Amino acid sequence: MSLLRQGSGGQGPVYLDYNATAPIRPEAAEAIARALVIGGNPSSVHGAGRAARAVVERARIEVAALVGAPDEAVTFTSGGTEANALAIESAFASGVRRPLIGLTEHASVMDNALAGRHVVEGWPVGADGVADLDWLADRLKRWSKDDGPVFAAMSLANNETGVIQPVAEAAALVHEAGGRLHVDAVQAAGKIAIAMGELDADTLALSGHKLGGPQGVGALVSGPGAVLSRRVHGGGQERGRRAGTENVAGIAGFGAAASAAERDLPKFGAQAVWRNAAQIRLAQDANVTVFGATTRRLPSVLCFATPGFAAERQVMALDLDGVMVSAGAACSSGKVTPSHVLSAMGFEKLANQAIRVSGGWATTEDDWKRFAEVWLGVYGRMAARHRATAA
């Protein structure tokens, strides 16, 4: 039985770590099961191969629809990390030598940029976590041919704070300078409406398991004129952009999850009401600092810190009481390290005391209420021990 419960409504475990991974949607599980029975290679021309190809192409249409893109713009990958790597390595292949990378970006963006052995310029953010567009405009004015073609990368929504970035405005600046903008939309997809044409991104990364699909599948969506340089060589799959037999079952689940997420978008905003109620309750009874609260955030994310209470201790105490949250990005082999996101926002002293609470497609109002109740209980016990130790 899965621990990733789909809504509580009772006193059982509450899962609020959707930004790490979402419980699989029933529609996705059913699509995976159907695809596994087909068994054909989508590159084969016989009946089983054509059936597998039909599954892949249907999913391509479903994923494209979620972000308002044509289906031919979708290249399936092994996940968001590979999608980001494909976009960044394609930029290096075009001659980019000084990529501009947001200082709050996910490691799969920053580390792939650093792996190119070029000079990476950190694009700063304000205390609210929003990318500094004035810095970008000034840097682009001083751009020279020696810097290579302009290439910038930013997330649509931050994985730790949920802060939504001004992508369209950044794209306008980058394109005016003749450059390209890559957007990591892994955390935003399925939680807020996305129209790639309005964002004007050149490439956009997605991941299946963040919105209720299976792990191990993602996509890079290309805008008009974007040229990809494949990093995996072999056959001519994915229109020559990414070699290797497609993960038919995973892709089928991704497509079904994308379709369900698009259907559920109108009601996803209710998460903000439940999240805000929990935030207010915490602020009334505890000394909390909420990150990104003064700007647009994903409706399902609450990132906050309490001075003197280590994130790891909070996460473990909550888990013992049946509430699962995280101390930030879940991409470090279980390690809890100070948040580079919060450090970039100017909160270095709180960077190792912050926890992230993130709901999703199956989260209920009761889940958010239960979290607030349990956290306040944990806080009360920790504060009492702290006072006793100080005495």
CSV table of C-alpha atoms in Angstrom, one decimal:
chain,number,residue,atom,x,y,z
A,1,MET,CA,0.0,0.0,0.0
A,2,SER,CA,1.4,3.4,-1.0
A,3,LEU,CA,2.3,5.9,1.7
A,4,LEU,CA,1.6,8.7,-0.8
A,5,ARG,CA,-2.0,9.0,0.4
A,6,GLN,CA,-4.5,10.7,-1.9
A,7,GLY,CA,-6.1,13.0,0.6
A,8,SER,CA,-6.6,12.4,4.3
A,9,GLY,CA,-10.0,13.4,5.6
A,10,GLY,CA,-9.2,11.4,8.7
A,11,GLN,CA,-6.3,10.9,11.1
A,12,GLY,CA,-4.1,8.8,8.7
A,13,PRO,CA,-0.8,10.0,7.2
A,14,VAL,CA,-0.9,13.3,5.3
A,15,TYR,CA,1.3,13.7,2.3
A,16,LEU,CA,2.3,17.3,1.5
A,17,ASP,CA,5.4,16.9,-0.6
A,18,TYR,CA,4.0,17.1,-4.1
A,19,ASN,CA,6.9,19.3,-5.2
A,20,ALA,CA,9.1,16.3,-4.7
A,21,THR,CA,6.7,13.9,-6.4
A,22,ALA,CA,3.0,13.6,-6.8
A,23,PRO,CA,1.0,10.4,-6.1
A,24,ILE,CA,0.1,8.9,-9.5
A,25,ARG,CA,-3.2,9.8,-10.8
A,26,PRO,CA,-5.7,6.9,-11.5
A,27,GLU,CA,-5.9,8.0,-15.2
A,28,ALA,CA,-2.1,7.7,-15.5
A,29,ALA,CA,-2.0,4.3,-13.8
A,30,GLU,CA,-4.7,3.0,-16.2
A,31,ALA,CA,-2.9,4.4,-19.2
A,32,ILE,CA,0.4,2.7,-18.2
A,33,ALA,CA,-1.3,-0.6,-17.7
A,34,ARG,CA,-2.9,-0.4,-21.1
A,35,ALA,CA,0.4,0.5,-22.8
A,36,LEU,CA,2.3,-2.3,-21.2
A,37,VAL,CA,-0.1,-4.9,-22.8
A,38,ILE,CA,0.7,-3.6,-26.3
A,39,GLY,CA,4.3,-4.6,-26.1
A,40,GLY,CA,5.3,-3.2,-29.5
A,41,ASN,CA,8.3,-1.0,-30.4
A,42,PRO,CA,6.9,2.4,-31.7
A,43,SER,CA,9.5,2.4,-34.4
A,44,SER,CA,8.3,-0.9,-35.9
A,45,VAL,CA,5.9,-0.9,-38.9
A,46,HIS,CA,3.8,-3.9,-37.9
A,47,GLY,CA,0.5,-3.8,-36.0
A,48,ALA,CA,2.0,-3.9,-32.5
A,49,GLY,CA,4.5,-1.2,-33.5
A,50,ARG,CA,1.8,1.0,-34.9
A,51,ALA,CA,-0.3,0.6,-31.8
A,52,ALA,CA,2.6,1.6,-29.6
A,53,ARG,CA,3.3,4.6,-31.9
A,54,ALA,CA,-0.3,5.7,-31.6
A,55,VAL,CA,0.0,5.7,-27.8
A,56,VAL,CA,3.1,7.9,-27.9
A,57,GLU,CA,1.6,10.3,-30.4
A,58,ARG,CA,-1.6,10.6,-28.4
A,59,ALA,CA,0.4,11.4,-25.3
A,60,ARG,CA,2.4,14.0,-27.3
A,61,ILE,CA,-0.8,15.8,-28.1
A,62,GLU,CA,-1.9,15.7,-24.5
A,63,VAL,CA,1.3,17.0,-23.1
A,64,ALA,CA,1.4,19.8,-25.8
A,65,ALA,CA,-2.1,20.8,-25.0
A,66,LEU,CA,-1.2,21.3,-21.3
A,67,VAL,CA,1.2,24.1,-22.3
A,68,GLY,CA,-0.5,25.4,-25.4
A,69,ALA,CA,2.1,24.1,-27.9
A,70,PRO,CA,1.8,22.2,-31.1
A,71,ASP,CA,2.4,18.5,-30.6
A,72,GLU,CA,5.4,18.4,-32.9
A,73,ALA,CA,7.2,20.7,-30.5
A,74,VAL,CA,7.3,18.0,-27.8
A,75,THR,CA,10.4,15.9,-27.4
A,76,PHE,CA,10.1,13.1,-24.8
A,77,THR,CA,13.0,12.7,-22.4
A,78,SER,CA,13.7,10.7,-19.2
A,79,GLY,CA,12.6,13.6,-17.0
A,80,GLY,CA,12.9,17.2,-16.3
A,81,THR,CA,16.7,17.0,-15.6
A,82,GLU,CA,17.3,15.6,-19.1
A,83,ALA,CA,15.0,18.2,-20.6
A,84,ASN,CA,17.0,21.0,-19.0
A,85,ALA,CA,20.2,19.4,-20.0
A,86,LEU,CA,19.1,19.1,-23.6
A,87,ALA,CA,18.1,22.8,-23.8
A,88,ILE,CA,21.4,23.9,-22.2
A,89,GLU,CA,23.7,21.7,-24.2
A,90,SER,CA,21.9,22.8,-27.4
A,91,ALA,CA,22.7,26.4,-26.4
A,92,PHE,CA,26.4,25.5,-25.9
A,93,ALA,CA,26.4,23.8,-29.3
A,94,SER,CA,25.2,27.1,-30.8
A,95,GLY,CA,28.2,29.0,-29.4
A,96,VAL,CA,26.9,30.2,-26.0
A,97,ARG,CA,29.8,30.9,-23.7
A,98,ARG,CA,28.3,33.0,-20.9
A,99,PRO,CA,24.9,31.6,-19.9
A,100,LEU,CA,22.8,33.7,-17.5
A,101,ILE,CA,21.3,31.4,-14.9
A,102,GLY,CA,19.0,32.4,-12.1
A,103,LEU,CA,20.6,32.0,-8.7
A,104,THR,CA,17.5,30.3,-7.4
A,105,GLU,CA,17.3,27.7,-10.2
A,106,HIS,CA,17.1,24.0,-9.6
A,107,ALA,CA,20.4,22.1,-9.6
A,108,SER,CA,19.5,20.4,-12.9
A,109,VAL,CA,19.7,23.8,-14.6
A,110,MET,CA,22.7,25.3,-12.7
A,111,ASP,CA,24.8,22.1,-12.7
A,112,ASN,CA,24.3,21.4,-16.4
A,113,ALA,CA,25.3,25.0,-17.2
A,114,LEU,CA,28.4,24.6,-15.0
A,115,ALA,CA,29.2,21.3,-16.7
A,116,GLY,CA,29.7,23.1,-20.0
A,117,ARG,CA,32.9,24.6,-18.5
A,118,HIS,CA,31.9,28.1,-19.5
A,119,VAL,CA,31.6,31.2,-17.4
A,120,VAL,CA,28.2,31.1,-15.8
A,121,GLU,CA,26.7,34.4,-14.6
A,122,GLY,CA,24.3,34.2,-11.7
A,123,TRP,CA,21.1,36.2,-12.3
A,124,PRO,CA,20.1,37.6,-8.9
A,125,VAL,CA,16.7,37.8,-7.3
A,126,GLY,CA,15.1,40.1,-4.8
A,127,ALA,CA,14.2,39.4,-1.2
A,128,ASP,CA,10.8,38.2,-2.6
A,129,GLY,CA,12.5,35.6,-4.8
A,130,VAL,CA,11.5,37.3,-8.1
A,131,ALA,CA,14.2,37.6,-10.7
A,132,ASP,CA,15.8,41.0,-11.1
A,133,LEU,CA,14.8,42.2,-14.5
A,134,ASP,CA,16.7,45.5,-14.1
A,135,TRP,CA,19.9,43.5,-13.6
A,136,LEU,CA,19.1,41.5,-16.7
A,137,ALA,CA,18.4,44.6,-18.8
A,138,ASP,CA,21.6,46.2,-17.7
A,139,ARG,CA,23.6,43.1,-18.4
A,140,LEU,CA,22.2,42.7,-21.9
A,141,LYS,CA,23.1,46.3,-22.7
A,142,ARG,CA,26.7,45.5,-21.9
A,143,TRP,CA,26.7,42.2,-23.9
A,144,SER,CA,29.5,41.8,-26.4
A,145,LYS,CA,30.2,39.4,-29.2
A,146,ASP,CA,33.0,37.9,-27.0
A,147,ASP,CA,30.2,36.7,-24.7
A,148,GLY,CA,28.7,34.6,-27.5
A,149,PRO,CA,25.0,34.4,-28.2
A,150,VAL,CA,22.7,35.4,-25.4
A,151,PHE,CA,21.2,32.5,-23.5
A,152,ALA,CA,19.3,32.8,-20.2
A,153,ALA,CA,17.5,30.2,-18.1
A,154,MET,CA,14.9,30.7,-15.4
A,155,SER,CA,12.1,28.7,-13.8
A,156,LEU,CA,8.4,29.5,-14.2
A,157,ALA,CA,7.8,28.7,-10.6
A,158,ASN,CA,10.5,28.0,-7.9
A,159,ASN,CA,10.6,24.5,-6.6
A,160,GLU,CA,11.1,25.6,-2.9
A,161,THR,CA,9.2,28.8,-2.5
A,162,GLY,CA,6.6,28.5,-5.3
A,163,VAL,CA,7.4,32.0,-6.4
A,164,ILE,CA,6.2,32.6,-10.0
A,165,GLN,CA,8.7,34.4,-12.2
A,166,PRO,CA,8.0,37.1,-14.9
A,167,VAL,CA,9.0,34.9,-17.8
A,168,ALA,CA,7.3,36.9,-20.5
A,169,GLU,CA,9.0,40.1,-19.5
A,170,ALA,CA,12.4,38.4,-19.3
A,171,ALA,CA,11.8,36.8,-22.7
A,172,ALA,CA,11.1,40.2,-24.3
A,173,LEU,CA,14.5,41.5,-23.0
A,174,VAL,CA,16.4,38.4,-24.1
A,175,HIS,CA,14.8,38.3,-27.5
A,176,GLU,CA,15.4,42.1,-28.0
A,177,ALA,CA,19.1,41.2,-27.5
A,178,GLY,CA,18.8,38.5,-30.1
A,179,GLY,CA,19.0,35.7,-27.6
A,180,ARG,CA,17.2,32.6,-26.4
A,181,LEU,CA,15.4,31.9,-23.1
A,182,HIS,CA,15.0,28.5,-21.6
A,183,VAL,CA,12.2,28.0,-19.0
A,184,ASP,CA,12.1,25.2,-16.4
A,185,ALA,CA,8.3,24.7,-16.0
A,186,VAL,CA,8.6,21.4,-14.1
A,187,GLN,CA,6.9,22.7,-10.9
A,188,ALA,CA,4.4,25.0,-12.6
A,189,ALA,CA,2.8,22.6,-15.1
A,190,GLY,CA,-0.5,21.3,-14.0
A,191,LYS,CA,-0.7,23.9,-11.1
A,192,ILE,CA,-1.2,27.1,-13.1
A,193,ALA,CA,-2.3,27.7,-16.6
A,194,ILE,CA,0.6,27.8,-19.1
A,195,ALA,CA,0.5,29.2,-22.6
A,196,MET,CA,3.9,28.8,-24.3
A,197,GLY,CA,3.0,31.5,-26.9
A,198,GLU,CA,2.3,34.0,-24.1
A,199,LEU,CA,5.5,33.1,-22.2
A,200,ASP,CA,7.4,33.4,-25.5
A,201,ALA,CA,10.0,30.9,-24.2
A,202,ASP,CA,12.3,29.2,-26.7
A,203,THR,CA,12.3,25.9,-24.8
A,204,LEU,CA,10.4,24.7,-21.9
A,205,ALA,CA,11.1,21.7,-19.6
A,206,LEU,CA,8.4,19.4,-18.1
A,207,SER,CA,8.4,16.3,-15.8
A,208,GLY,CA,5.7,13.7,-15.6
A,209,HIS,CA,5.9,12.8,-11.9
A,210,LYS,CA,5.4,16.3,-10.7
A,211,LEU,CA,1.8,16.4,-11.9
A,212,GLY,CA,0.6,12.9,-11.2
A,213,GLY,CA,2.4,10.9,-13.9
A,214,PRO,CA,5.1,8.2,-13.5
A,215,GLN,CA,8.7,9.0,-12.6
A,216,GLY,CA,11.3,8.7,-15.3
A,217,VAL,CA,9.6,10.6,-18.1
A,218,GLY,CA,9.6,14.3,-19.1
A,219,ALA,CA,9.7,16.5,-22.1
A,220,LEU,CA,11.3,19.5,-23.7
A,221,VAL,CA,8.9,21.7,-25.6
A,222,SER,CA,10.5,23.8,-28.4
A,223,GLY,CA,9.3,27.2,-29.5
A,224,PRO,CA,9.4,28.4,-33.2
A,225,GLY,CA,12.9,28.4,-34.5
A,226,ALA,CA,14.5,26.5,-31.6
A,227,VAL,CA,17.2,24.2,-32.7
A,228,LEU,CA,18.1,21.2,-30.5
A,229,SER,CA,21.4,19.4,-30.7
A,230,ARG,CA,20.8,15.9,-29.5
A,231,ARG,CA,22.9,14.6,-26.6
A,232,VAL,CA,21.8,11.0,-26.9
A,233,HIS,CA,22.9,9.4,-30.2
A,234,GLY,CA,21.8,6.2,-31.9
A,235,GLY,CA,18.5,5.8,-33.7
A,236,GLY,CA,16.4,8.6,-35.2
A,237,GLN,CA,13.7,8.6,-32.5
A,238,GLU,CA,11.9,11.8,-31.4
A,239,ARG,CA,12.5,13.4,-34.8
A,240,GLY,CA,16.2,12.9,-34.4
A,241,ARG,CA,16.3,15.0,-31.3
A,242,ARG,CA,16.7,12.2,-28.8
A,243,ALA,CA,17.8,8.6,-29.7
A,244,GLY,CA,16.6,5.5,-27.9
A,245,THR,CA,13.3,3.5,-27.9
A,246,GLU,CA,10.6,5.6,-26.3
A,247,ASN,CA,9.4,4.7,-22.9
A,248,VAL,CA,5.9,3.9,-24.2
A,249,ALA,CA,4.2,3.1,-20.9
A,250,GLY,CA,5.8,6.0,-19.1
A,251,ILE,CA,4.9,8.4,-21.9
A,252,ALA,CA,1.3,7.1,-21.9
A,253,GLY,CA,1.1,7.8,-18.2
A,254,PHE,CA,2.6,11.3,-18.6
A,255,GLY,CA,0.1,12.1,-21.3
A,256,ALA,CA,-2.9,10.9,-19.3
A,257,ALA,CA,-1.7,12.9,-16.2
A,258,ALA,CA,-1.2,16.0,-18.4
A,259,SER,CA,-4.7,15.7,-19.7
A,260,ALA,CA,-6.2,15.2,-16.2
A,261,ALA,CA,-4.1,18.1,-14.9
A,262,GLU,CA,-5.4,20.4,-17.6
A,263,ARG,CA,-9.0,19.3,-16.8
A,264,ASP,CA,-8.4,20.0,-13.1
A,265,LEU,CA,-6.7,23.4,-13.4
A,266,PRO,CA,-9.9,25.5,-12.7
A,267,LYS,CA,-10.2,24.0,-9.2
A,268,PHE,CA,-6.5,23.8,-8.3
A,269,GLY,CA,-6.6,27.5,-7.2
A,270,ALA,CA,-8.6,26.4,-4.1
A,271,GLN,CA,-5.3,25.3,-2.7
A,272,ALA,CA,-4.4,28.9,-2.2
A,273,VAL,CA,-7.3,29.5,0.2
A,274,TRP,CA,-6.4,26.4,2.3
A,275,ARG,CA,-2.7,27.2,2.2
A,276,ASN,CA,-3.3,30.8,3.3
A,277,ALA,CA,-5.5,29.7,6.2
A,278,ALA,CA,-2.8,27.4,7.4
A,279,GLN,CA,-0.2,30.2,7.0
A,280,ILE,CA,-2.3,32.6,9.0
A,281,ARG,CA,-2.8,30.1,11.8
A,282,LEU,CA,0.9,29.5,12.0
A,283,ALA,CA,1.7,33.2,12.1
A,284,GLN,CA,-0.8,33.8,14.9
A,285,ASP,CA,0.8,31.2,17.2
A,286,ALA,CA,4.5,31.1,16.2
A,287,ASN,CA,7.4,33.2,15.0
A,288,VAL,CA,7.5,32.2,11.4
A,289,THR,CA,9.0,33.9,8.3
A,290,VAL,CA,7.1,33.0,5.1
A,291,PHE,CA,9.1,33.2,1.9
A,292,GLY,CA,7.6,34.7,-1.2
A,293,ALA,CA,4.4,35.7,0.6
A,294,THR,CA,4.5,39.3,-0.9
A,295,THR,CA,4.5,38.1,-4.5
A,296,ARG,CA,2.7,35.6,-6.8
A,297,ARG,CA,3.2,32.0,-5.7
A,298,LEU,CA,1.9,28.6,-6.7
A,299,PRO,CA,-1.4,28.1,-4.8
A,300,SER,CA,-0.1,24.9,-3.3
A,301,VAL,CA,3.2,25.8,-1.8
A,302,LEU,CA,4.1,27.2,1.6
A,303,CYS,CA,7.8,27.7,2.5
A,304,PHE,CA,8.6,29.1,5.9
A,305,ALA,CA,11.2,29.1,8.7
A,306,THR,CA,11.2,29.4,12.4
A,307,PRO,CA,14.4,30.8,14.0
A,308,GLY,CA,16.3,28.3,16.1
A,309,PHE,CA,14.4,25.2,14.8
A,310,ALA,CA,16.4,23.1,12.3
A,311,ALA,CA,14.6,22.0,9.2
A,312,GLU,CA,15.7,18.4,9.6
A,313,ARG,CA,14.3,18.2,13.1
A,314,GLN,CA,11.0,19.6,12.0
A,315,VAL,CA,10.6,17.2,9.1
A,316,MET,CA,11.4,14.2,11.2
A,317,ALA,CA,9.1,15.3,14.0
A,318,LEU,CA,6.2,15.9,11.6
A,319,ASP,CA,6.8,12.6,9.9
A,320,LEU,CA,6.6,10.8,13.3
A,321,ASP,CA,3.2,12.5,13.7
A,322,GLY,CA,2.0,11.4,10.3
A,323,VAL,CA,2.6,14.5,8.2
A,324,MET,CA,5.1,14.3,5.3
A,325,VAL,CA,6.8,17.5,4.1
A,326,SER,CA,10.4,18.4,3.1
A,327,ALA,CA,13.3,20.7,3.8
A,328,GLY,CA,13.5,21.8,0.2
A,329,ALA,CA,14.5,20.1,-3.0
A,330,ALA,CA,14.4,16.3,-2.8
A,331,CYS,CA,17.3,15.8,-5.2
A,332,SER,CA,20.2,15.3,-2.9
A,333,SER,CA,20.1,11.6,-2.0
A,334,GLY,CA,18.3,12.3,1.2
A,335,LYS,CA,20.7,15.0,2.4
A,336,VAL,CA,19.3,18.1,4.1
A,337,THR,CA,21.5,21.1,3.2
A,338,PRO,CA,21.0,24.8,3.6
A,339,SER,CA,18.8,26.2,0.9
A,340,HIS,CA,20.7,28.0,-1.9
A,341,VAL,CA,17.3,29.5,-2.9
A,342,LEU,CA,16.8,31.2,0.4
A,343,SER,CA,20.5,32.3,0.6
A,344,ALA,CA,20.1,34.0,-2.8
A,345,MET,CA,17.0,35.8,-1.4
A,346,GLY,CA,19.1,37.1,1.4
A,347,PHE,CA,18.0,34.7,4.2
A,348,GLU,CA,21.2,32.9,4.8
A,349,LYS,CA,20.6,32.7,8.6
A,350,LEU,CA,17.3,30.9,8.0
A,351,ALA,CA,18.4,28.8,5.0
A,352,ASN,CA,18.8,25.6,7.1
A,353,GLN,CA,15.7,26.2,9.2
A,354,ALA,CA,13.1,26.3,6.4
A,355,ILE,CA,10.6,23.6,5.5
A,356,ARG,CA,8.5,23.3,2.3
A,357,VAL,CA,4.9,22.2,2.4
A,358,SER,CA,3.4,21.4,-1.0
A,359,GLY,CA,0.0,20.1,-1.9
A,360,GLY,CA,-1.3,18.8,-5.2
A,361,TRP,CA,-4.1,17.2,-7.2
A,362,ALA,CA,-5.5,15.0,-4.4
A,363,THR,CA,-4.8,17.3,-1.4
A,364,THR,CA,-7.8,18.3,0.6
A,365,GLU,CA,-8.6,21.2,2.9
A,366,ASP,CA,-8.4,18.8,5.8
A,367,ASP,CA,-4.8,18.0,4.9
A,368,TRP,CA,-3.8,21.6,5.2
A,369,LYS,CA,-5.7,21.9,8.5
A,370,ARG,CA,-4.1,18.8,9.9
A,371,PHE,CA,-0.6,20.0,8.9
A,372,ALA,CA,-1.1,23.3,10.8
A,373,GLU,CA,-2.4,21.5,13.9
A,374,VAL,CA,0.4,19.0,13.9
A,375,TRP,CA,3.1,21.6,13.2
A,376,LEU,CA,1.9,23.8,16.0
A,377,GLY,CA,2.1,20.8,18.3
A,378,VAL,CA,5.7,20.1,17.2
A,379,TYR,CA,6.6,23.8,17.6
A,380,GLY,CA,5.2,23.9,21.1
A,381,ARG,CA,7.2,20.8,22.2
A,382,MET,CA,10.4,22.2,20.6
A,383,ALA,CA,9.9,25.6,22.1
A,384,ALA,CA,9.4,24.1,25.5
A,385,ARG,CA,12.6,22.0,25.2
A,386,HIS,CA,14.4,25.1,24.0
A,387,ARG,CA,13.3,27.1,27.1
A,388,ALA,CA,14.2,24.3,29.4
A,389,THR,CA,17.7,24.1,27.9
A,390,ALA,CA,18.2,27.9,28.1
A,391,ALA,CA,17.1,27.9,31.7
